[in-house]
Coordinates of C-alpha atoms in Angstrom, one line a residue:
Chain D
M7 CA 19.2 -11.6 22.9
T8 CA 16.5 -11.8 25.4
A9 CA 15.4 -8.4 23.9
F10 CA 15.4 -9.5 20.3
F11 CA 13.0 -12.4 21.7
I12 CA 10.8 -10.1 23.6
H13 CA 10.5 -7.7 20.8
L14 CA 9.7 -10.8 18.4
W15 CA 7.0 -12.0 20.9
Q16 CA 5.5 -8.4 20.8
V17 CA 5.1 -8.0 17.1
M18 CA 3.8 -11.7 16.7
L19 CA 1.0 -10.5 19.3
G20 CA 0.1 -7.4 17.8
T21 CA -0.3 -9.6 14.3
I22 CA -2.7 -11.9 16.0
L23 CA -4.5 -9.1 17.3
D24 CA -4.6 -7.3 14.0
V25 CA -5.8 -11.0 12.6
L26 CA -8.4 -11.4 15.4
P27 CA -11.3 -9.4 13.7
I28 CA -10.8 -10.8 10.2
V29 CA -11.0 -14.3 11.5
I30 CA -14.0 -13.4 13.9
I31 CA -16.0 -12.3 11.1
I32 CA -15.0 -14.9 8.5
F33 CA -15.5 -18.0 10.9
G34 CA -18.6 -16.0 12.4
F35 CA -20.3 -15.5 8.8
Q36 CA -18.7 -19.1 7.9
G37 CA -20.8 -20.6 11.0
L38 CA -23.8 -18.7 11.1
V39 CA -24.8 -17.7 7.4
I40 CA -23.2 -20.1 5.5
R41 CA -23.2 -23.1 7.7
K42 CA -20.8 -25.3 5.8
P43 CA -17.7 -26.5 6.9
V44 CA -14.5 -24.9 5.1
P45 CA -13.0 -27.1 2.7
N46 CA -9.3 -28.0 3.6
M47 CA -10.0 -26.7 7.1
R48 CA -6.6 -27.7 7.8
K49 CA -4.6 -26.6 5.3
V50 CA -6.2 -22.9 5.9
L51 CA -5.3 -23.2 9.5
V52 CA -1.5 -24.2 8.6
G53 CA -1.9 -21.4 6.2
F54 CA -3.0 -18.7 8.3
T55 CA -0.4 -19.5 11.1
Y56 CA 2.6 -19.2 8.1
V57 CA 1.2 -15.6 7.5
L58 CA 1.2 -14.8 11.1
L59 CA 4.7 -16.1 11.6
G60 CA 5.7 -15.0 8.2
L61 CA 4.5 -11.2 8.6
A62 CA 6.2 -11.2 12.4
F63 CA 9.5 -12.4 11.1
F64 CA 9.4 -10.1 8.5
L65 CA 8.3 -6.8 10.5
V66 CA 10.8 -7.8 13.5
G67 CA 13.7 -8.2 10.8
L68 CA 13.0 -4.5 9.5
E69 CA 12.7 -3.2 12.7
E70 CA 15.8 -4.6 13.9
A71 CA 18.0 -4.1 10.9
L72 CA 16.5 -1.9 7.8
F73 CA 14.3 0.8 9.4
P74 CA 16.8 2.2 11.8
L75 CA 19.4 2.6 8.9
G76 CA 17.1 4.0 6.6
D77 CA 15.7 6.5 9.3
L78 CA 19.0 7.6 9.8
M79 CA 20.1 8.0 6.2
A80 CA 17.0 10.1 5.7
K81 CA 18.2 12.0 8.3
Q82 CA 21.7 12.4 7.1
L83 CA 20.2 13.0 3.5
T84 CA 18.3 15.8 4.5
D85 CA 20.4 17.4 6.9
P86 CA 21.8 20.8 6.1
S87 CA 25.3 20.2 6.8
F88 CA 25.3 17.2 3.9
I89 CA 23.5 19.5 1.6
Y90 CA 25.2 22.6 1.9
A91 CA 28.6 20.8 2.7
G92 CA 30.8 23.5 3.9
R93 CA 28.5 26.5 2.7
S94 CA 26.3 28.5 4.6
V95 CA 22.4 27.8 4.2
P96 CA 21.4 30.6 2.0
E97 CA 18.3 32.5 2.4
L98 CA 16.4 31.6 -0.8
I99 CA 16.8 27.6 -1.2
H100 CA 17.5 26.1 -4.9
W101 CA 15.6 22.8 -5.5
Q102 CA 18.8 21.7 -7.3
D103 CA 20.4 21.4 -4.0
Y104 CA 18.5 18.4 -2.9
K105 CA 19.4 16.1 -5.7
W106 CA 20.9 13.2 -3.6
V107 CA 17.2 13.3 -1.8
Y108 CA 15.5 13.2 -5.2
L109 CA 17.6 9.9 -6.1
F110 CA 17.4 8.5 -2.8
A111 CA 13.5 8.9 -2.5
A112 CA 13.4 7.1 -5.9
A113 CA 15.2 4.4 -5.3
I114 CA 14.0 3.9 -2.1
G115 CA 10.1 4.3 -3.1
F116 CA 11.2 1.3 -5.9
A117 CA 13.5 -0.8 -3.6
T118 CA 10.6 -1.3 -0.8
T119 CA 8.0 -1.5 -3.2
V120 CA 9.7 -4.6 -5.0
A121 CA 9.6 -6.3 -1.2
E122 CA 5.9 -5.3 -0.5
P123 CA 4.2 -8.6 0.4
A124 CA 0.7 -6.9 -0.4
L125 CA 1.7 -6.3 -4.0
I126 CA 3.3 -9.6 -4.3
A127 CA -0.3 -11.4 -3.1
V128 CA -2.2 -9.0 -5.5
A129 CA 0.8 -9.6 -8.4
I130 CA 0.1 -13.3 -8.0
K131 CA -3.6 -13.3 -8.1
A132 CA -3.1 -11.2 -11.5
Q133 CA -0.9 -13.4 -13.1
D134 CA -3.4 -16.4 -12.2
V135 CA -6.6 -14.7 -13.7
S136 CA -4.9 -13.0 -16.4
G137 CA -3.5 -16.2 -17.8
G138 CA 0.2 -15.0 -17.8
T139 CA -0.4 -11.7 -19.9
I140 CA 0.6 -9.7 -16.8
S141 CA 3.3 -11.2 -15.0
V142 CA 4.1 -11.3 -11.4
W143 CA 7.6 -9.3 -11.9
G144 CA 6.2 -7.1 -14.7
L145 CA 3.3 -5.6 -12.6
R146 CA 5.8 -5.4 -9.5
V147 CA 8.3 -3.6 -11.7
A148 CA 5.5 -1.4 -13.3
V149 CA 4.2 -0.4 -9.7
A150 CA 7.7 0.0 -8.4
I151 CA 8.6 2.7 -10.7
G152 CA 5.4 4.3 -10.2
V153 CA 6.0 4.8 -6.6
G154 CA 9.6 5.8 -7.0
A155 CA 8.7 8.3 -9.3
G156 CA 5.9 9.8 -7.3
I157 CA 7.8 9.6 -4.1
A158 CA 11.1 11.5 -5.6
L159 CA 8.3 13.9 -7.3
G160 CA 6.7 14.3 -3.6
T161 CA 10.4 15.3 -2.2
Y162 CA 10.5 17.9 -5.0
R163 CA 7.1 19.3 -4.0
I164 CA 8.1 19.7 -0.1
V165 CA 11.8 21.4 -1.1
T166 CA 9.8 23.7 -3.4
G167 CA 6.6 24.1 -0.8
T168 CA 4.1 24.0 -3.9
P169 CA 0.6 22.9 -2.5
L170 CA 0.0 19.1 -2.4
H171 CA -3.5 19.3 -3.8
Y172 CA -2.1 20.9 -7.4
Y173 CA -0.2 17.8 -7.9
I174 CA -2.7 15.7 -6.8
I175 CA -5.5 17.0 -8.7
A176 CA -3.5 17.1 -11.8
G177 CA -2.4 13.3 -11.2
Y178 CA -6.1 12.5 -11.2
V179 CA -6.4 14.6 -14.6
L180 CA -3.8 12.5 -16.1
V181 CA -5.2 9.1 -14.6
I182 CA -8.9 10.1 -15.8
I183 CA -7.2 10.6 -19.5
Q184 CA -4.9 7.4 -19.6
T185 CA -8.2 5.5 -18.6
S186 CA -9.7 6.4 -21.9
Y187 CA -6.6 5.2 -23.4
A188 CA -5.8 2.1 -21.6
P189 CA -7.0 -1.7 -22.4
K190 CA -10.5 -2.2 -20.4
N191 CA -9.4 -5.0 -18.5
I192 CA -6.2 -3.5 -16.7
I193 CA -7.9 -0.7 -15.4
A194 CA -9.5 -2.4 -12.3
L195 CA -6.1 -3.5 -11.4
A196 CA -4.7 -0.5 -11.8
Y197 CA -6.6 1.4 -9.7
D198 CA -5.9 -1.2 -7.0
S199 CA -2.4 -0.9 -7.5
G200 CA -2.5 2.3 -6.3
G201 CA -3.6 1.4 -2.8
V202 CA -1.7 -1.9 -2.1
T203 CA 1.6 -0.2 -2.3
T204 CA 1.6 1.6 0.8
S205 CA 1.7 -1.1 3.7
T206 CA 4.5 -2.4 5.8
V207 CA 7.5 -1.4 4.1
T208 CA 7.0 1.4 2.4
V209 CA 5.0 3.8 4.9
P210 CA 7.7 3.9 7.6
L211 CA 10.6 4.7 5.3
V212 CA 8.8 7.5 3.3
T213 CA 7.1 9.1 6.4
A214 CA 10.6 9.2 8.0
L215 CA 11.9 11.0 5.0
G216 CA 9.0 13.3 4.4
L217 CA 9.0 14.7 7.9
G218 CA 12.8 14.8 8.1
L219 CA 12.6 16.8 4.9
A220 CA 9.9 19.3 6.5
S221 CA 11.7 19.7 9.5
T222 CA 15.0 20.6 8.0
V223 CA 14.1 22.9 4.8
P224 CA 13.8 26.4 5.8
G225 CA 10.5 27.8 5.7
R226 CA 8.6 24.4 5.6
S227 CA 6.3 23.2 8.2
V228 CA 6.3 19.6 9.2
L229 CA 2.4 20.0 9.7
I230 CA 1.6 21.4 6.4
D231 CA 4.4 19.9 3.9
G232 CA 5.7 16.5 6.2
F233 CA 2.8 14.4 5.0
G234 CA 1.3 13.7 1.7
L235 CA 4.3 11.3 0.2
I236 CA 2.0 8.4 0.7
A237 CA -0.6 10.0 -1.7
F238 CA 1.9 10.5 -4.0
A239 CA 2.8 6.8 -3.9
S240 CA -0.7 5.7 -4.3
L241 CA -1.2 8.2 -7.2
F242 CA 1.6 7.1 -9.5
P243 CA 1.3 3.5 -9.9
M244 CA -1.9 3.5 -11.3
L245 CA -0.6 5.6 -14.1
T246 CA 2.6 3.3 -14.7
V247 CA 0.5 0.3 -14.4
M248 CA -1.7 1.5 -17.3
G249 CA 1.6 2.4 -19.3
Y250 CA 2.5 -1.2 -18.7
A251 CA -0.2 -2.8 -20.1
Q252 CA -0.3 -0.4 -23.0
L253 CA 3.1 -1.1 -23.9
S254 CA 2.1 -4.9 -23.6
R255 CA -0.4 -4.4 -25.8
W256 CA 1.1 -2.6 -28.4
R257 CA 4.2 -5.3 -28.1
A258 CA 1.6 -8.1 -28.6
S259 CA 0.2 -6.0 -31.8
R260 CA 3.6 -5.6 -33.3
N261 CA 4.6 -9.1 -32.8
N262 CA 1.3 -10.2 -34.4
V263 CA 1.8 -8.0 -37.5
H264 CA 5.2 -9.6 -38.2
G265 CA 3.4 -13.2 -37.4
D266 CA 1.1 -12.2 -40.3
N267 CA 4.1 -11.3 -42.2
K268 CA 5.7 -14.4 -41.8
G269 CA 2.8 -16.4 -42.2
G270 CA 1.9 -14.8 -45.5
Chain E
M30 CA 17.5 -29.9 -2.9
Y31 CA 17.2 -26.8 -4.8
Q32 CA 13.4 -27.3 -4.6
V33 CA 13.6 -26.3 -1.1
F34 CA 15.6 -23.3 -1.5
R35 CA 14.1 -22.2 -4.2
P36 CA 11.1 -19.8 -2.1
F37 CA 14.1 -18.5 0.0
I38 CA 16.3 -17.4 -2.9
D39 CA 13.2 -15.7 -4.2
S40 CA 12.4 -13.7 -1.4
L41 CA 16.1 -12.9 -1.0
R42 CA 16.0 -11.4 -4.4
D43 CA 12.7 -9.7 -3.5
L44 CA 14.9 -7.9 -0.8
L45 CA 17.9 -7.1 -3.0
P46 CA 17.0 -3.7 -4.3
I47 CA 16.7 -2.6 -0.7
I48 CA 20.2 -3.8 0.4
V49 CA 21.7 -2.3 -3.0
V50 CA 20.1 1.1 -2.3
I51 CA 21.1 1.3 1.3
G52 CA 24.6 -0.1 0.6
F53 CA 25.0 2.7 -2.3
F54 CA 23.8 5.4 -0.3
Q55 CA 25.7 4.6 2.8
L56 CA 28.8 4.1 1.3
F57 CA 29.6 6.1 -1.7
V58 CA 27.1 9.2 -1.0
L59 CA 27.3 9.7 2.7
Q60 CA 30.4 7.7 2.7
Q61 CA 30.3 5.8 6.0
P62 CA 30.8 2.8 7.0
I63 CA 27.6 0.1 7.9
P64 CA 27.0 0.5 11.1
D65 CA 26.2 -3.0 13.1
L66 CA 26.9 -5.1 10.0
G67 CA 26.3 -8.4 12.3
N68 CA 22.8 -7.1 13.1
L69 CA 22.0 -6.1 9.5
L70 CA 22.3 -9.6 8.3
V71 CA 20.1 -10.9 11.2
G72 CA 17.4 -8.8 10.3
V73 CA 18.0 -9.4 6.5
F74 CA 17.8 -13.4 7.3
M75 CA 14.7 -12.7 9.0
V76 CA 12.6 -10.7 6.5
V77 CA 13.7 -13.5 4.1
I78 CA 12.2 -16.4 6.4
G79 CA 9.4 -13.8 7.1
L80 CA 8.5 -13.3 3.1
T81 CA 9.0 -16.9 2.0
L82 CA 6.5 -18.1 5.1
F83 CA 4.4 -15.4 4.2
I84 CA 4.0 -16.2 0.5
R85 CA 3.4 -20.0 1.0
G86 CA 0.6 -19.1 3.8
L87 CA -1.1 -16.8 1.3
E88 CA -1.6 -19.8 -1.3
M89 CA -2.5 -22.2 1.3
G90 CA -4.7 -20.2 3.6
L91 CA -5.8 -16.8 2.6
F92 CA -6.3 -17.2 -1.0
P93 CA -8.5 -20.1 -0.6
L94 CA -10.4 -19.0 2.6
G95 CA -11.3 -15.7 0.2
E96 CA -12.2 -17.5 -2.7
N97 CA -14.2 -19.8 -0.7
M98 CA -16.5 -17.2 0.9
A99 CA -16.9 -16.0 -2.6
Y100 CA -18.4 -19.1 -3.8
A101 CA -20.4 -20.3 -0.8
F102 CA -22.2 -16.5 -0.8
A103 CA -22.5 -16.7 -4.7
R104 CA -24.3 -20.3 -4.3
K105 CA -26.2 -19.2 -1.7
G106 CA -27.6 -16.3 -3.4
S107 CA -28.4 -13.9 -0.7
A108 CA -27.2 -10.8 -2.3
L109 CA -28.2 -9.1 1.4
W110 CA -25.8 -11.3 3.4
L111 CA -23.1 -10.9 0.9
F112 CA -23.2 -7.0 1.6
A113 CA -23.6 -7.4 5.4
F114 CA -20.3 -9.8 5.0
A115 CA -18.4 -7.3 3.0
F116 CA -19.4 -4.1 5.4
A117 CA -18.3 -6.6 8.1
L118 CA -14.9 -7.3 6.3
G119 CA -14.2 -3.5 5.6
F120 CA -15.3 -2.0 8.9
G121 CA -13.5 -5.1 11.0
T122 CA -10.2 -5.0 9.6
T123 CA -10.0 -1.2 9.4
I124 CA -11.2 -0.3 13.0
A125 CA -8.3 -2.0 14.6
E126 CA -5.4 -1.0 12.3
P127 CA -2.3 0.3 13.7
A128 CA -1.6 2.3 11.0
L129 CA -4.8 3.9 11.1
I130 CA -4.5 4.6 14.9
A131 CA -1.5 6.5 14.4
V132 CA -2.5 8.6 11.8
A133 CA -5.8 9.5 13.8
A134 CA -3.7 10.3 16.9
K135 CA -1.5 12.5 14.8
A136 CA -4.9 14.3 13.2
A137 CA -5.9 15.0 16.8
E138 CA -2.7 16.5 17.2
I139 CA -2.9 18.7 14.4
A140 CA -6.9 19.8 15.3
A141 CA -5.6 20.6 18.5
N142 CA -2.8 22.8 17.5
A143 CA -5.2 24.9 14.9
A144 CA -7.8 25.1 17.7
F145 CA -10.4 23.3 16.0
I146 CA -10.9 21.2 19.3
D147 CA -9.5 22.0 22.9
K148 CA -6.1 20.8 23.6
S149 CA -7.2 18.6 26.3
E150 CA -6.1 14.7 26.5
E151 CA -10.1 14.0 26.6
A152 CA -10.9 16.2 23.5
M153 CA -7.9 15.0 21.3
D154 CA -9.0 11.2 22.3
S155 CA -12.8 11.5 21.5
Y156 CA -11.6 13.2 18.0
A157 CA -9.1 10.4 17.1
F158 CA -12.1 7.6 18.1
G159 CA -14.5 9.6 15.9
L160 CA -12.0 9.9 13.2
R161 CA -11.0 5.9 13.4
L162 CA -15.0 5.2 13.4
T163 CA -15.5 7.2 9.9
V164 CA -12.6 5.8 8.3
A165 CA -13.8 2.3 9.2
L166 CA -17.2 3.1 8.3
S167 CA -16.0 4.2 4.7
V168 CA -14.2 1.5 4.1
G169 CA -17.0 -0.8 5.1
V170 CA -19.3 1.0 2.7
A171 CA -16.3 1.1 0.1
I172 CA -16.3 -2.7 -0.2
V173 CA -20.2 -3.0 -0.1
V174 CA -20.0 -0.4 -3.0
G175 CA -17.1 -2.5 -4.4
V176 CA -19.1 -5.8 -4.3
M177 CA -22.4 -4.2 -5.7
R178 CA -20.1 -3.1 -9.1
I179 CA -18.9 -6.8 -9.3
I180 CA -22.3 -8.3 -9.0
R181 CA -23.9 -5.7 -11.3
G182 CA -21.0 -5.3 -14.1
W183 CA -20.5 -1.7 -13.7
P184 CA -17.4 -0.5 -15.2
I185 CA -15.0 0.8 -12.4
Q186 CA -13.9 4.0 -13.9
Y187 CA -17.0 5.7 -13.9
L188 CA -17.2 5.0 -10.0
I189 CA -13.9 6.0 -9.0
I190 CA -13.5 9.2 -11.1
G191 CA -16.7 10.3 -9.9
G192 CA -15.1 9.5 -6.2
Y193 CA -12.1 11.6 -7.2
L194 CA -14.2 14.7 -8.5
G195 CA -15.6 14.4 -4.9
V196 CA -12.1 14.4 -3.5
V197 CA -11.0 17.3 -5.3
V198 CA -14.6 19.7 -4.4
M199 CA -13.9 18.3 -0.8
T200 CA -10.1 19.7 -1.2
M201 CA -11.7 23.3 -1.9
F202 CA -13.7 23.5 1.3
A203 CA -11.5 21.5 3.9
P204 CA -9.3 23.0 6.3
K205 CA -6.0 23.1 4.9
E206 CA -4.4 21.4 7.4
I207 CA -6.3 18.2 7.1
I208 CA -5.7 18.0 3.5
G209 CA -2.4 16.1 3.9
I210 CA -3.9 13.6 6.5
A211 CA -6.9 12.8 4.7
Y212 CA -4.6 11.7 1.6
D213 CA -2.5 9.9 3.4
S214 CA -5.2 8.1 5.2
G215 CA -6.7 6.5 1.8
G216 CA -3.2 4.4 1.7
V217 CA -3.0 3.5 5.5
T218 CA -6.3 1.5 5.6
T219 CA -5.3 -1.4 3.5
S220 CA -3.2 -3.8 5.3
T221 CA -1.1 -6.5 4.2
I222 CA -3.4 -9.3 5.3
T223 CA -6.8 -7.8 4.3
V224 CA -5.4 -7.2 0.7
P225 CA -5.3 -10.6 -0.1
L226 CA -8.5 -11.6 1.3
V227 CA -10.2 -9.2 -0.1
T228 CA -8.7 -9.6 -3.6
A229 CA -9.3 -13.2 -3.7
L230 CA -13.0 -12.6 -2.6
G231 CA -13.3 -10.0 -5.7
V232 CA -11.8 -12.4 -8.0
G233 CA -13.9 -15.6 -6.8
L234 CA -17.0 -13.5 -6.8
A235 CA -16.3 -12.4 -10.4
S236 CA -15.6 -16.1 -11.7
S237 CA -18.5 -17.6 -9.9
I238 CA -21.1 -15.2 -11.5
K239 CA -22.0 -15.6 -15.0
G240 CA -21.3 -13.1 -17.3
R241 CA -18.5 -11.2 -15.1
N242 CA -15.0 -11.5 -16.0
P243 CA -12.3 -11.9 -13.3
M244 CA -10.1 -9.5 -14.6
T245 CA -12.0 -6.8 -15.5
D246 CA -14.4 -7.1 -12.5
G247 CA -12.7 -9.0 -10.0
F248 CA -10.3 -6.2 -9.0
G249 CA -10.9 -3.1 -7.7
L250 CA -12.2 -3.5 -4.1
I251 CA -8.8 -2.1 -2.9
A252 CA -9.3 0.9 -5.1
F253 CA -12.7 1.4 -3.3
A254 CA -11.3 1.2 0.1
S255 CA -8.5 3.5 -0.7
L256 CA -10.7 6.6 -2.3
T257 CA -13.4 6.8 0.4
P258 CA -11.3 7.6 3.3
M259 CA -9.8 10.4 1.7
I260 CA -13.4 12.0 1.4
F261 CA -14.9 11.0 4.5
V262 CA -12.0 12.3 6.8
M263 CA -11.8 15.8 5.1
G264 CA -15.6 15.7 5.8
Y265 CA -14.6 14.8 9.4
G266 CA -12.3 17.6 9.4
M267 CA -15.2 20.2 7.9
L268 CA -17.9 19.0 10.6
I269 CA -15.9 18.8 13.5

């Protein structure tokens, strides 16, 4: 139990150190440049404390329980003795043998994104600003589907050993094409959602999966093939969020047509 | 009573997919028992409490703070100070980011193995620090450009697509070993505390400047902050 509290304390200290530059910059500018007190100072401070405490609890909980298990599972699922249960490891690998890895990648990508605190923050703001056209859950699920699909494809890339930049460049081309068809007001949010998906929850588990895979698949190098899953996880949400907006627009216009018919 | 527990239930629901995925793969695919169930439950309990506190604190502290800064700078009317603030925020939050420190150390190792730099502690440390400085600079620049875009109302896609073209061009020239790290570095720069603050700042700016729409113009700062590090890291890999 003491070890546990020491861990909690260390994480809390770490979080405070992370926040320190932000606090200095904000209050420095507030005091020296804006020269006006922060409105509701007490409430803001209490809120800051909640954020710090909340993050510390969140991280310790993840590190104590979920990460070790996720890590272990990533190792077991990519272990040749699981993949080739009983059979010998073939000279030429078939990508189909890794089907559970792709499924795990998609599922864990989706699940960790739903719990990502930074994404919740952006989704709350987006719902406020859009007046409810974009819902907190709609956006989060759209992003999570993107991350799941991205990471599944990323693991497929590691298994087959195809160069990372082909996929990323093709993905960018898709983003460019979709940008010209998506509703204008979603574009900035869609681009943002690429960056927010990859923080506290997703990165550690996904990195473990990538490195585990690259070190067990014959012929892959950890250095060249182990990285890049995060890049997939940042690229695909842009596509799915724009897709979500296109779907909402299409549904709204269909409802309008129905409404008009009833009216007429 | 229900009101009190509502946020906790929401957080538990947020966490449910992870529990289902891990449970399913452990019990049905790997066919092994869950090790240390008690510890797992304690962990889940802590994550739920943490997430609930974080979201409460977000709405009480980080969002209002970011918005107030935006309004105050808009009222002050000095773009220069706003840019200085934007740069400081981007640079300051990135230079100390633990995820970036980890990535920079990894990159130094790769560079040493590929014989770009000496395989000494000193050379690797200075390489890693240089890389961190580069990424922090790039995020500072990114937030300044993003704020400029909000003020001017430039459409985001031209800037971002231009940036992607930059990434593609750099990819052709950058050393192969650095590409994966560079692509990943875009994702590690935006931490859980920076994201809400920067989002609130952008949305606040867009709603306090006449003619800007918070939805179209307010978002996008994070996108810039995730894009520029890729270009800068590849540039760093080419130069050194």
